[in-house]
Short mmCIF file of C-alpha atoms in Angstrom, two decimals:
data_model
loop_
_atom_site.label_atom_id
_atom_site.label_comp_id
_atom_site.label_asym_id
_atom_site.label_seq_id
_atom_site.Cartn_x
_atom_site.Cartn_y
_atom_site.Cartn_z
CA GLN A 1 21.02 -10.58 10.46
CA VAL A 2 18.60 -8.66 8.13
CA GLN A 3 14.93 -9.10 8.75
CA LEU A 4 12.09 -7.54 6.77
CA VAL A 5 8.78 -7.27 8.09
CA GLU A 6 5.69 -6.81 6.05
CA SER A 7 2.20 -5.43 7.45
CA GLY A 8 -1.15 -4.14 6.37
CA GLY A 9 -2.58 -7.07 4.60
CA GLY A 10 -6.03 -8.11 5.03
CA LEU A 11 -9.33 -9.03 3.43
CA VAL A 12 -11.08 -6.34 1.24
CA GLN A 13 -13.74 -5.81 -1.07
CA SER A 14 -13.28 -5.15 -4.69
CA GLY A 15 -12.60 -1.53 -5.26
CA GLY A 16 -11.16 -1.10 -1.67
CA SER A 17 -7.85 -0.04 -0.67
CA LEU A 18 -4.91 -1.29 1.61
CA ARG A 19 -1.65 0.13 2.51
CA LEU A 20 1.38 -2.53 2.98
CA SER A 21 4.33 -1.30 4.90
CA CYS A 22 7.73 -2.95 4.95
CA ALA A 23 10.29 -2.08 7.72
CA ALA A 24 13.82 -3.72 8.36
CA SER A 25 16.31 -4.49 11.10
CA GLY A 26 20.00 -5.14 10.18
CA ARG A 27 19.69 -2.83 7.03
CA ASP A 28 18.66 0.89 6.50
CA LEU A 29 16.32 0.64 3.98
CA ASN A 30 16.82 4.29 2.88
CA TYR A 31 20.24 3.11 1.30
CA HIS A 32 18.61 0.48 -0.99
CA THR A 33 16.16 -0.36 -3.67
CA ILE A 34 13.12 -1.80 -2.34
CA GLY A 35 10.84 -3.88 -4.22
CA TRP A 36 7.31 -5.39 -3.53
CA PHE A 37 6.47 -8.56 -5.00
CA ARG A 38 3.23 -11.16 -4.79
CA ARG A 39 2.59 -14.58 -5.31
CA ALA A 40 -0.88 -15.67 -6.00
CA PRO A 41 -2.39 -19.32 -5.54
CA GLY A 42 -0.89 -21.70 -8.22
CA LYS A 43 1.43 -18.70 -9.82
CA GLU A 44 4.88 -17.67 -9.87
CA ARG A 45 6.17 -14.82 -7.55
CA GLU A 46 5.91 -11.57 -9.79
CA GLY A 47 7.31 -8.26 -9.31
CA VAL A 48 4.70 -5.68 -8.35
CA SER A 49 6.63 -2.11 -7.92
CA CYS A 50 9.92 -1.04 -6.93
CA ILE A 51 11.73 2.27 -5.62
CA SER A 52 15.25 3.17 -6.10
CA SER A 53 17.36 4.32 -3.09
CA ARG A 54 18.86 7.72 -4.27
CA ASP A 55 16.27 9.36 -6.34
CA SER A 56 13.07 7.24 -5.46
CA ILE A 57 12.54 6.39 -9.01
CA THR A 58 9.61 4.06 -9.04
CA ASN A 59 8.75 1.26 -11.37
CA TYR A 60 5.06 -0.80 -11.77
CA ARG A 61 3.87 -3.86 -13.56
CA ASP A 62 1.42 -2.79 -16.01
CA SER A 63 -1.57 -4.25 -14.43
CA VAL A 64 -1.14 -1.98 -11.12
CA LYS A 65 -0.25 1.19 -12.97
CA GLY A 66 -2.51 3.87 -11.81
CA ARG A 67 -3.95 1.89 -8.98
CA PHE A 68 -0.78 1.26 -6.68
CA THR A 69 1.65 3.61 -5.40
CA ILE A 70 4.87 3.11 -3.90
CA ALA A 71 6.75 5.49 -1.50
CA ARG A 72 9.18 5.99 1.03
CA ASP A 73 9.26 7.64 4.54
CA TYR A 74 13.07 8.42 5.20
CA ALA A 75 12.51 9.27 8.54
CA LYS A 76 10.65 6.12 9.58
CA LYS A 77 12.74 4.01 7.21
CA THR A 78 9.68 2.37 5.94
CA VAL A 79 8.57 1.58 2.40
CA TYR A 80 4.62 1.69 1.57
CA LEU A 81 2.69 0.21 -1.00
CA GLN A 82 -0.74 2.12 -1.33
CA MET A 83 -2.91 -0.29 -3.19
CA ASP A 84 -6.41 1.41 -4.33
CA SER A 85 -9.08 0.01 -6.62
CA LEU A 86 -8.16 -3.50 -5.73
CA LYS A 87 -9.31 -6.28 -7.85
CA PRO A 88 -9.88 -9.97 -7.17
CA GLU A 89 -6.89 -10.85 -9.20
CA ASP A 90 -4.73 -8.81 -6.79
CA THR A 91 -5.15 -11.49 -4.28
CA ALA A 92 -1.82 -12.79 -3.41
CA VAL A 93 0.85 -13.11 -0.52
CA TYR A 94 2.71 -9.62 -1.00
CA TYR A 95 6.52 -9.57 -0.21
CA CYS A 96 8.87 -6.73 0.30
CA ALA A 97 12.66 -7.28 -0.76
CA ILE A 98 16.01 -5.34 -0.57
CA ASP A 99 18.28 -5.07 -3.63
CA PRO A 100 21.49 -4.82 -1.72
CA VAL A 101 23.50 -3.53 -4.78
CA GLY A 102 21.66 -1.91 -7.32
CA ASN A 103 20.89 2.01 -7.56
CA VAL A 104 18.10 1.43 -9.95
CA CYS A 105 14.83 -0.02 -9.73
CA GLU A 106 13.94 -3.24 -11.66
CA LEU A 107 11.23 -5.84 -11.13
CA ASP A 108 13.73 -8.76 -11.55
CA LEU A 109 13.26 -11.37 -8.62
CA THR A 110 17.15 -12.30 -8.93
CA LEU A 111 18.18 -9.06 -8.14
CA TYR A 112 16.73 -9.12 -4.42
CA THR A 113 18.70 -10.76 -1.73
CA TYR A 114 16.69 -10.16 1.51
CA TRP A 115 12.82 -11.18 1.61
CA GLY A 116 10.35 -10.73 4.15
CA GLN A 117 7.75 -13.39 5.25
CA GLY A 118 4.77 -11.85 3.41
CA THR A 119 1.47 -10.35 4.25
CA GLN A 120 -1.85 -11.81 2.75
CA VAL A 121 -3.87 -9.56 0.73
CA THR A 122 -7.46 -11.03 -0.18
CA VAL A 123 -9.82 -9.21 -2.44
CA SER A 124 -13.15 -10.49 -2.69
CA SER A 125 -15.58 -9.86 -5.58
#
């Protein structure tokens, strides 16, 4: 059974930073593309960033480019999302997910099979 666990969410003021972590049991994250997604109140879930397995190629949605950084720690089998210069519009529940098949990094929700329960990020103005 695959379980993903996100951590690191919280309440932060606008302009602040948070680092989200994604760890898994039942799957070795090092061998899969990992995506970060978010769902803001009243909105659809959207892709934020992803990182491929083999070459750690990354991808970001336009609104977070230059502010968010995704990275892997192969030794800890953990994927991080460093979020800087946070804005109120970044407020959402953030989820990490595994694409079990693909070797590239795409922010297409339908490619991701395993999902965590999410961690709340709230940015106050």
